Amino acid sequence: DAKTTQPTSMDCAEGRAANLPCNHSTISGNEYVYWYRQIHSQGPQYIIHGLKNNETNEMASLIITEDRKSSTLILPHATLRDTAVYYCIVSANAGGTSYGKLTFGQGTILTVHP
Amino acid sequence: NAGVTQTPKFQVLKTGQSMTLQCAQDMNHEYMSWYRQDPGMGLRLIHYSVGAGITDQGEVPNGYNVSRSTTEDFPLRLLSAAPSQTSVYFCASTRSGAGNTIYFGEGSWLTVV
């Protein structure tokens, strides 16, 4: 599995965009980048994922560099409820499919303050 | 559509006792998996299954057994609980193939005394 590197913690002001970086320089060509978040030890909540194109949904945007070695999760208007641990994960590569396995790192603790 | 359902939510066991954590999904997902999360750590994979009758080990399988007799259910058995198994356990499921959304349950808090 490709390893990911994220900053340990970040701060963001409420209402501003939160930009969370992730480095995955050893990613393979058929591996996806997933973002999850976890609030107070609840079950991980899916945010977004992508392969090589930028993606956007109702929660966030995912920007993947052209060489796919890094990505940025953007929460466009952060709220206090976005305070959580954010995990950037590259899917397991077993026979070309993920088999639903994810390798979690330490994640980034995002604190949104008033 | 309930998603991924885990029971029980909280459990206290004595060392040496056995128990089963239940996981069920109603999305007809082929792939299911179990993770544990220790304080301040990310999730670690215990066991996973790619379909009924097929299971395999993850990163930390020792002390746990699994079976997959139906598509919907993927129970995790602790054979002889140890204090080191005190943790939060999460079940997840997804469709087969790459790049699908993986859904998690709300977790089962287990304390072994």
XYZ file of C-alpha atoms in Angstrom:
227
model
C 0.000 0.000 0.000
C 1.191 3.512 -0.762
C 1.958 5.503 2.368
C 0.550 8.939 2.991
C 1.988 11.887 4.874
C -0.233 14.522 6.464
C 0.444 17.398 8.857
C -0.333 16.464 12.432
C -2.650 19.389 13.034
C -4.125 22.465 11.379
C -6.284 25.393 12.401
C -8.932 27.187 10.414
C -11.240 30.101 11.107
C -14.944 29.462 10.854
C -16.298 30.449 7.455
C -12.934 30.233 5.764
C -11.743 27.481 3.449
C -9.804 24.656 5.054
C -7.096 23.201 2.806
C -5.731 19.877 4.031
C -2.654 18.581 2.185
C -1.589 14.989 1.715
C 1.536 13.526 0.211
C 1.361 10.087 -1.439
C 4.482 10.014 -3.587
C 4.541 6.198 -3.940
C 0.976 5.849 -5.193
C 0.421 3.272 -7.935
C -1.422 3.987 -11.155
C -4.630 2.201 -10.180
C -4.814 3.328 -6.558
C -7.459 5.787 -5.453
C -7.106 8.607 -2.939
C -9.812 8.544 -0.261
C -10.584 11.115 2.403
C -12.420 10.256 5.598
C -12.960 12.115 8.813
C -13.652 10.982 12.338
C -15.386 13.008 14.993
C -15.007 11.998 18.650
C -14.275 8.312 17.895
C -17.460 7.921 15.873
C -17.313 5.725 12.786
C -15.167 7.191 9.995
C -17.271 9.339 7.703
C -16.623 9.207 3.974
C -15.889 12.594 2.415
C -14.641 12.120 -1.122
C -12.337 10.053 -3.292
C -10.666 10.276 -6.682
C -8.242 8.641 -9.079
C -6.641 11.434 -11.097
C -9.253 14.046 -11.884
C -10.337 16.712 -9.436
C -13.579 15.832 -7.693
C -16.262 17.869 -5.969
C -19.311 16.886 -3.962
C -21.600 18.550 -1.454
C -19.037 18.222 1.330
C -15.695 19.043 -0.234
C -13.387 19.274 -3.220
C -10.419 17.049 -3.930
C -7.523 18.407 -5.931
C -5.003 15.796 -7.150
C -1.746 16.950 -8.730
C -1.021 15.885 -12.275
C 1.725 13.484 -11.161
C -0.692 12.141 -8.479
C 1.973 12.390 -5.802
C -0.049 14.730 -3.629
C -3.576 15.962 -3.103
C -5.495 18.619 -1.195
C -8.879 18.319 0.446
C -10.776 21.599 0.459
C -13.663 22.322 2.808
C -14.924 25.533 1.217
C -16.642 27.116 4.237
C -15.489 25.424 7.414
C -17.837 25.303 10.396
C -17.227 24.347 14.016
C -18.773 20.949 13.248
C -15.940 20.262 10.801
C -13.514 19.942 13.725
C -12.316 16.346 13.378
C -9.424 14.075 12.458
C -9.077 13.896 8.680
C -7.528 10.833 7.086
C -6.006 10.739 3.631
C -5.848 7.113 2.494
C -4.624 5.372 -0.611
C -6.562 2.230 -1.372
C -4.924 -1.173 -0.989
C -3.614 -2.628 -4.223
C -4.395 -6.333 -4.312
C -4.891 -7.725 -7.779
C -5.945 -4.326 -9.007
C -8.865 -3.937 -6.599
C -9.070 -2.506 -3.111
C -11.041 -5.402 -1.568
C -12.473 -2.714 0.671
C -9.279 -2.445 2.688
C -7.944 0.889 3.845
C -4.634 1.644 5.544
C -5.113 4.489 8.013
C -2.282 6.786 9.091
C -2.366 9.261 11.955
C -4.437 11.817 10.094
C -4.653 15.586 10.526
C -6.445 17.084 13.498
C -8.378 20.023 12.072
C -9.597 22.562 14.590
C -12.080 25.133 13.369
C -12.269 28.117 15.690
C -14.792 30.964 15.869
C -31.527 1.254 4.344
C -29.685 1.015 7.662
C -26.156 0.859 6.208
C -23.619 -0.911 8.430
C -24.970 -1.926 11.834
C -22.780 -3.053 14.719
C -23.845 -4.623 18.000
C -23.258 -4.305 20.863
C -22.214 -0.671 21.121
C -20.580 -1.152 24.519
C -19.289 -4.292 26.225
C -17.175 -5.100 29.270
C -15.519 -8.510 29.381
C -13.395 -10.306 31.916
C -10.041 -11.667 30.829
C -10.490 -15.089 29.263
C -14.127 -14.653 28.298
C -15.232 -15.009 24.707
C -17.700 -12.949 22.791
C -18.862 -12.065 19.304
C -19.187 -8.597 17.826
C -21.915 -8.537 15.244
C -21.818 -6.634 11.955
C -24.582 -6.526 9.374
C -25.041 -4.542 6.183
C -28.113 -4.243 4.007
C -26.465 -2.865 0.882
C -25.597 -6.235 -0.680
C -21.906 -5.408 -0.487
C -19.445 -8.159 -1.316
C -16.520 -6.805 0.717
C -16.608 -6.489 4.489
C -13.848 -5.819 7.004
C -13.105 -5.309 10.686
C -10.791 -2.662 12.156
C -9.702 -1.773 15.651
C -8.742 1.656 16.885
C -6.646 2.211 19.983
C -6.502 5.625 21.722
C -4.788 8.265 19.610
C -4.207 5.856 16.751
C -5.591 5.305 13.295
C -7.656 2.250 12.440
C -5.877 -1.060 11.869
C -7.291 -3.890 9.775
C -8.042 -7.149 11.635
C -9.761 -9.390 9.070
C -11.594 -8.914 5.826
C -13.863 -10.858 3.490
C -14.429 -10.606 -0.253
C -17.601 -12.686 -0.230
C -19.542 -15.390 1.554
C -17.228 -18.203 2.584
C -14.029 -16.219 1.900
C -12.031 -14.469 4.606
C -8.433 -13.367 5.047
C -6.211 -11.809 7.656
C -5.348 -8.180 7.946
C -2.614 -6.405 9.879
C -3.564 -7.497 13.421
C -5.490 -10.810 13.249
C -4.169 -12.584 16.360
C -6.823 -13.360 18.946
C -9.728 -12.911 16.543
C -11.749 -15.234 14.348
C -14.171 -14.406 11.577
C -16.537 -16.242 9.288
C -18.811 -15.120 6.463
C -21.740 -17.466 5.975
C -23.985 -14.848 4.360
C -23.394 -11.707 2.322
C -25.059 -9.582 4.986
C -23.235 -10.665 8.149
C -19.591 -10.653 9.210
C -19.193 -11.454 12.927
C -15.901 -10.987 14.777
C -15.146 -13.467 17.556
C -12.803 -12.915 20.456
C -11.821 -16.400 21.575
C -10.218 -15.570 24.932
C -10.330 -11.864 25.656
C -7.176 -10.106 26.854
C -6.739 -6.552 28.204
C -4.733 -5.752 25.056
C -7.954 -6.181 23.091
C -9.543 -3.223 24.833
C -10.320 -1.016 21.872
C -12.987 0.426 19.627
C -13.967 -1.888 16.810
C -15.319 -0.757 13.459
C -16.925 -2.807 10.734
C -16.927 -1.616 7.112
C -18.394 -2.711 3.807
C -18.200 -1.821 0.126
C -19.047 -3.150 -3.297
C -16.516 -5.267 -5.134
C -14.098 -3.552 -7.473
C -11.802 -0.601 -7.061
C -12.758 2.942 -6.251
C -16.067 2.347 -4.491
C -17.194 4.170 -1.367
C -16.439 2.263 1.823
C -19.016 2.620 4.591
C -18.289 2.246 8.291
C -20.436 1.310 11.245
C -20.620 3.460 14.370
C -18.270 1.291 16.385
C -18.295 -1.149 19.297
C -16.471 -0.087 22.478
C -14.915 -3.103 24.177
C -13.210 -3.071 27.568
C -11.446 -6.172 28.861
C -10.704 -6.145 32.593
